[in-house]
């Protein structure tokens, strides 16, 4: 990839961040999408777009695809595992969410997020038990 295209992709990622900070989520997604079009291996753009999609826009399925793409490009990106777990949870894909929480507990290193993952996992197990009983 040429340095020009990479810098252009970086500019779109930075614009995506700026729009996201101003709560202009659709504009942010558009800029992350342009960054990915310029550099299809731009993991940070996939990650940012995926998190924004599940957390701010409720677009869980496409968020899961973005975060899965991050993990294909960089399997050790622990934050992508955690965020995909939350997107799965919001999309009521509890088994997948549990699997990602368990994976994060194995691979994550940030104690704050490890604690949060433990709480999410306990909640997911309860949700699975409740849905099995109905």
PDB file of C-alpha atoms in Angstrom:
ATOM      1  CA  UNK A   1       0.000   0.000   0.000  1.00  0.00           C
ATOM      2  CA  UNK A   2       1.287   3.427  -0.810  1.00  0.00           C
ATOM      3  CA  UNK A   3       2.048   5.816   1.998  1.00  0.00           C
ATOM      4  CA  UNK A   4      -0.426   8.273   0.462  1.00  0.00           C
ATOM      5  CA  UNK A   5      -3.321   5.791   0.700  1.00  0.00           C
ATOM      6  CA  UNK A   6      -2.359   4.883   4.257  1.00  0.00           C
ATOM      7  CA  UNK A   7      -2.266   8.528   5.276  1.00  0.00           C
ATOM      8  CA  UNK A   8      -5.634   9.094   3.621  1.00  0.00           C
ATOM      9  CA  UNK A   9      -7.025   6.078   5.501  1.00  0.00           C
ATOM     10  CA  UNK A  10      -5.568   7.501   8.731  1.00  0.00           C
ATOM     11  CA  UNK A  11      -7.252  10.834   8.010  1.00  0.00           C
ATOM     12  CA  UNK A  12     -10.625   9.109   7.609  1.00  0.00           C
ATOM     13  CA  UNK A  13     -10.093   7.160  10.837  1.00  0.00           C
ATOM     14  CA  UNK A  14      -9.282  10.385  12.687  1.00  0.00           C
ATOM     15  CA  UNK A  15     -12.373  12.039  11.196  1.00  0.00           C
ATOM     16  CA  UNK A  16     -14.401   9.027  12.329  1.00  0.00           C
ATOM     17  CA  UNK A  17     -13.069   9.510  15.845  1.00  0.00           C
ATOM     18  CA  UNK A  18     -13.917  13.225  15.725  1.00  0.00           C
ATOM     19  CA  UNK A  19     -17.457  12.592  14.511  1.00  0.00           C
ATOM     20  CA  UNK A  20     -17.928   9.886  17.130  1.00  0.00           C
ATOM     21  CA  UNK A  21     -16.804  12.283  19.845  1.00  0.00           C
ATOM     22  CA  UNK A  22     -19.445  14.754  18.658  1.00  0.00           C
ATOM     23  CA  UNK A  23     -22.151  12.066  18.732  1.00  0.00           C
ATOM     24  CA  UNK A  24     -22.415  12.138  14.925  1.00  0.00           C
ATOM     25  CA  UNK A  25     -22.358   8.370  14.676  1.00  0.00           C
ATOM     26  CA  UNK A  26     -23.454   7.915  11.063  1.00  0.00           C
ATOM     27  CA  UNK A  27     -20.749  10.302   9.864  1.00  0.00           C
ATOM     28  CA  UNK A  28     -18.216   8.426  11.989  1.00  0.00           C
ATOM     29  CA  UNK A  29     -19.256   5.078  10.490  1.00  0.00           C
ATOM     30  CA  UNK A  30     -18.944   6.581   7.012  1.00  0.00           C
ATOM     31  CA  UNK A  31     -15.397   7.730   7.689  1.00  0.00           C
ATOM     32  CA  UNK A  32     -14.363   4.388   9.176  1.00  0.00           C
ATOM     33  CA  UNK A  33     -15.866   2.710   6.110  1.00  0.00           C
ATOM     34  CA  UNK A  34     -13.823   4.968   3.814  1.00  0.00           C
ATOM     35  CA  UNK A  35     -10.670   4.167   5.804  1.00  0.00           C
ATOM     36  CA  UNK A  36     -11.369   0.438   5.379  1.00  0.00           C
ATOM     37  CA  UNK A  37     -11.985   0.880   1.639  1.00  0.00           C
ATOM     38  CA  UNK A  38      -8.539   2.465   1.353  1.00  0.00           C
ATOM     39  CA  UNK A  39      -6.885  -0.144   3.595  1.00  0.00           C
ATOM     40  CA  UNK A  40      -8.878  -3.396   3.940  1.00  0.00           C
ATOM     41  CA  UNK A  41      -6.496  -4.582   6.687  1.00  0.00           C
ATOM     42  CA  UNK A  42      -7.028  -1.500   8.891  1.00  0.00           C
ATOM     43  CA  UNK A  43      -7.924  -3.258  12.124  1.00  0.00           C
ATOM     44  CA  UNK A  44      -8.399  -0.101  14.179  1.00  0.00           C
ATOM     45  CA  UNK A  45     -11.011   1.209  11.727  1.00  0.00           C
ATOM     46  CA  UNK A  46     -12.925  -2.098  11.880  1.00  0.00           C
ATOM     47  CA  UNK A  47     -12.679  -2.051  15.670  1.00  0.00           C
ATOM     48  CA  UNK A  48     -13.878   1.535  16.030  1.00  0.00           C
ATOM     49  CA  UNK A  49     -16.726   1.018  13.581  1.00  0.00           C
ATOM     50  CA  UNK A  50     -17.768  -2.233  15.270  1.00  0.00           C
ATOM     51  CA  UNK A  51     -17.841  -0.742  18.757  1.00  0.00           C
ATOM     52  CA  UNK A  52     -19.762   2.297  17.539  1.00  0.00           C
ATOM     53  CA  UNK A  53     -22.270   0.113  15.717  1.00  0.00           C
ATOM     54  CA  UNK A  54     -23.180  -2.081  18.698  1.00  0.00           C
ATOM     55  CA  UNK A  55     -22.887   0.503  21.443  1.00  0.00           C
ATOM     56  CA  UNK A  56     -24.375   3.616  19.838  1.00  0.00           C
ATOM     57  CA  UNK A  57     -26.436   2.433  16.863  1.00  0.00           C
ATOM     58  CA  UNK A  58     -27.798  -0.943  17.980  1.00  0.00           C
ATOM     59  CA  UNK A  59     -26.536  -2.566  14.773  1.00  0.00           C
ATOM     60  CA  UNK A  60     -25.444  -5.760  16.440  1.00  0.00           C
ATOM     61  CA  UNK A  61     -25.041  -8.091  13.466  1.00  0.00           C
ATOM     62  CA  UNK A  62     -22.788  -5.770  11.465  1.00  0.00           C
ATOM     63  CA  UNK A  63     -20.886  -4.903  14.632  1.00  0.00           C
ATOM     64  CA  UNK A  64     -20.220  -8.611  15.165  1.00  0.00           C
ATOM     65  CA  UNK A  65     -18.929  -8.857  11.578  1.00  0.00           C
ATOM     66  CA  UNK A  66     -16.595  -5.890  12.099  1.00  0.00           C
ATOM     67  CA  UNK A  67     -15.243  -7.220  15.378  1.00  0.00           C
ATOM     68  CA  UNK A  68     -14.846 -10.697  13.871  1.00  0.00           C
ATOM     69  CA  UNK A  69     -12.822  -9.112  11.067  1.00  0.00           C
ATOM     70  CA  UNK A  70     -10.562  -7.488  13.663  1.00  0.00           C
ATOM     71  CA  UNK A  71      -9.976 -10.914  15.202  1.00  0.00           C
ATOM     72  CA  UNK A  72      -9.227 -12.465  11.820  1.00  0.00           C
ATOM     73  CA  UNK A  73      -6.589  -9.801  11.230  1.00  0.00           C
ATOM     74  CA  UNK A  74      -5.308  -9.758  14.819  1.00  0.00           C
ATOM     75  CA  UNK A  75      -6.489 -12.774  16.858  1.00  0.00           C
ATOM     76  CA  UNK A  76      -4.898 -11.442  20.053  1.00  0.00           C
ATOM     77  CA  UNK A  77      -6.872  -8.153  20.166  1.00  0.00           C
ATOM     78  CA  UNK A  78      -8.511  -8.774  23.533  1.00  0.00           C
ATOM     79  CA  UNK A  79     -10.711  -5.657  23.478  1.00  0.00           C
ATOM     80  CA  UNK A  80     -12.292  -6.897  20.230  1.00  0.00           C
ATOM     81  CA  UNK A  81     -13.122 -10.191  21.945  1.00  0.00           C
ATOM     82  CA  UNK A  82     -14.771  -8.372  24.865  1.00  0.00           C
ATOM     83  CA  UNK A  83     -16.740  -5.993  22.650  1.00  0.00           C
ATOM     84  CA  UNK A  84     -17.874  -8.796  20.374  1.00  0.00           C
ATOM     85  CA  UNK A  85     -19.128 -10.624  23.480  1.00  0.00           C
ATOM     86  CA  UNK A  86     -21.244  -7.592  24.337  1.00  0.00           C
ATOM     87  CA  UNK A  87     -22.550  -7.309  20.767  1.00  0.00           C
ATOM     88  CA  UNK A  88     -23.468 -11.006  20.870  1.00  0.00           C
ATOM     89  CA  UNK A  89     -25.210 -10.443  24.201  1.00  0.00           C
ATOM     90  CA  UNK A  90     -27.223  -7.525  22.857  1.00  0.00           C
ATOM     91  CA  UNK A  91     -28.140  -9.649  19.819  1.00  0.00           C
ATOM     92  CA  UNK A  92     -29.302 -12.412  22.208  1.00  0.00           C
ATOM     93  CA  UNK A  93     -26.630 -14.828  20.955  1.00  0.00           C
ATOM     94  CA  UNK A  94     -25.840 -15.902  24.484  1.00  0.00           C
ATOM     95  CA  UNK A  95     -23.746 -18.983  23.721  1.00  0.00           C
ATOM     96  CA  UNK A  96     -21.427 -16.961  21.475  1.00  0.00           C
ATOM     97  CA  UNK A  97     -21.258 -14.202  24.096  1.00  0.00           C
ATOM     98  CA  UNK A  98     -20.327 -16.736  26.773  1.00  0.00           C
ATOM     99  CA  UNK A  99     -17.621 -18.227  24.539  1.00  0.00           C
ATOM    100  CA  UNK A 100     -16.102 -14.780  23.943  1.00  0.00           C
ATOM    101  CA  UNK A 101     -16.242 -13.914  27.656  1.00  0.00           C
ATOM    102  CA  UNK A 102     -14.457 -17.143  28.497  1.00  0.00           C
ATOM    103  CA  UNK A 103     -11.860 -16.402  25.808  1.00  0.00           C
ATOM    104  CA  UNK A 104     -11.342 -12.881  27.154  1.00  0.00           C
ATOM    105  CA  UNK A 105     -10.820 -14.275  30.641  1.00  0.00           C
ATOM    106  CA  UNK A 106      -8.050 -16.472  29.192  1.00  0.00           C
ATOM    107  CA  UNK A 107      -6.416 -13.798  27.034  1.00  0.00           C
ATOM    108  CA  UNK A 108      -7.258 -10.410  28.569  1.00  0.00           C
ATOM    109  CA  UNK A 109      -4.822  -8.642  30.889  1.00  0.00           C
ATOM    110  CA  UNK A 110      -6.604  -5.481  32.063  1.00  0.00           C
ATOM    111  CA  UNK A 111      -7.934  -6.128  35.558  1.00  0.00           C
ATOM    112  CA  UNK A 112     -10.833  -3.677  35.211  1.00  0.00           C
ATOM    113  CA  UNK A 113     -12.081  -5.412  32.038  1.00  0.00           C
ATOM    114  CA  UNK A 114     -11.425  -8.855  33.506  1.00  0.00           C
ATOM    115  CA  UNK A 115     -13.726  -7.955  36.423  1.00  0.00           C
ATOM    116  CA  UNK A 116     -16.315  -6.593  34.022  1.00  0.00           C
ATOM    117  CA  UNK A 117     -16.084  -9.768  31.947  1.00  0.00           C
ATOM    118  CA  UNK A 118     -16.629 -11.932  35.017  1.00  0.00           C
ATOM    119  CA  UNK A 119     -19.794  -9.952  35.810  1.00  0.00           C
ATOM    120  CA  UNK A 120     -20.976 -10.191  32.189  1.00  0.00           C
ATOM    121  CA  UNK A 121     -20.336 -13.928  32.160  1.00  0.00           C
ATOM    122  CA  UNK A 122     -22.320 -14.466  35.376  1.00  0.00           C
ATOM    123  CA  UNK A 123     -25.202 -12.445  33.934  1.00  0.00           C
ATOM    124  CA  UNK A 124     -25.094 -14.387  30.666  1.00  0.00           C
ATOM    125  CA  UNK A 125     -25.178 -17.726  32.480  1.00  0.00           C
ATOM    126  CA  UNK A 126     -28.269 -16.534  34.380  1.00  0.00           C
ATOM    127  CA  UNK A 127     -29.880 -15.349  31.154  1.00  0.00           C
ATOM    128  CA  UNK A 128     -29.200 -18.720  29.504  1.00  0.00           C
ATOM    129  CA  UNK A 129     -30.697 -20.553  32.469  1.00  0.00           C
ATOM    130  CA  UNK A 130     -33.784 -18.328  32.410  1.00  0.00           C
ATOM    131  CA  UNK A 131     -34.273 -18.791  28.660  1.00  0.00           C
ATOM    132  CA  UNK A 132     -33.910 -22.581  29.005  1.00  0.00           C
ATOM    133  CA  UNK A 133     -36.658 -22.591  31.612  1.00  0.00           C
ATOM    134  CA  UNK A 134     -39.216 -20.745  29.498  1.00  0.00           C
TER     135      UNK A 134
END
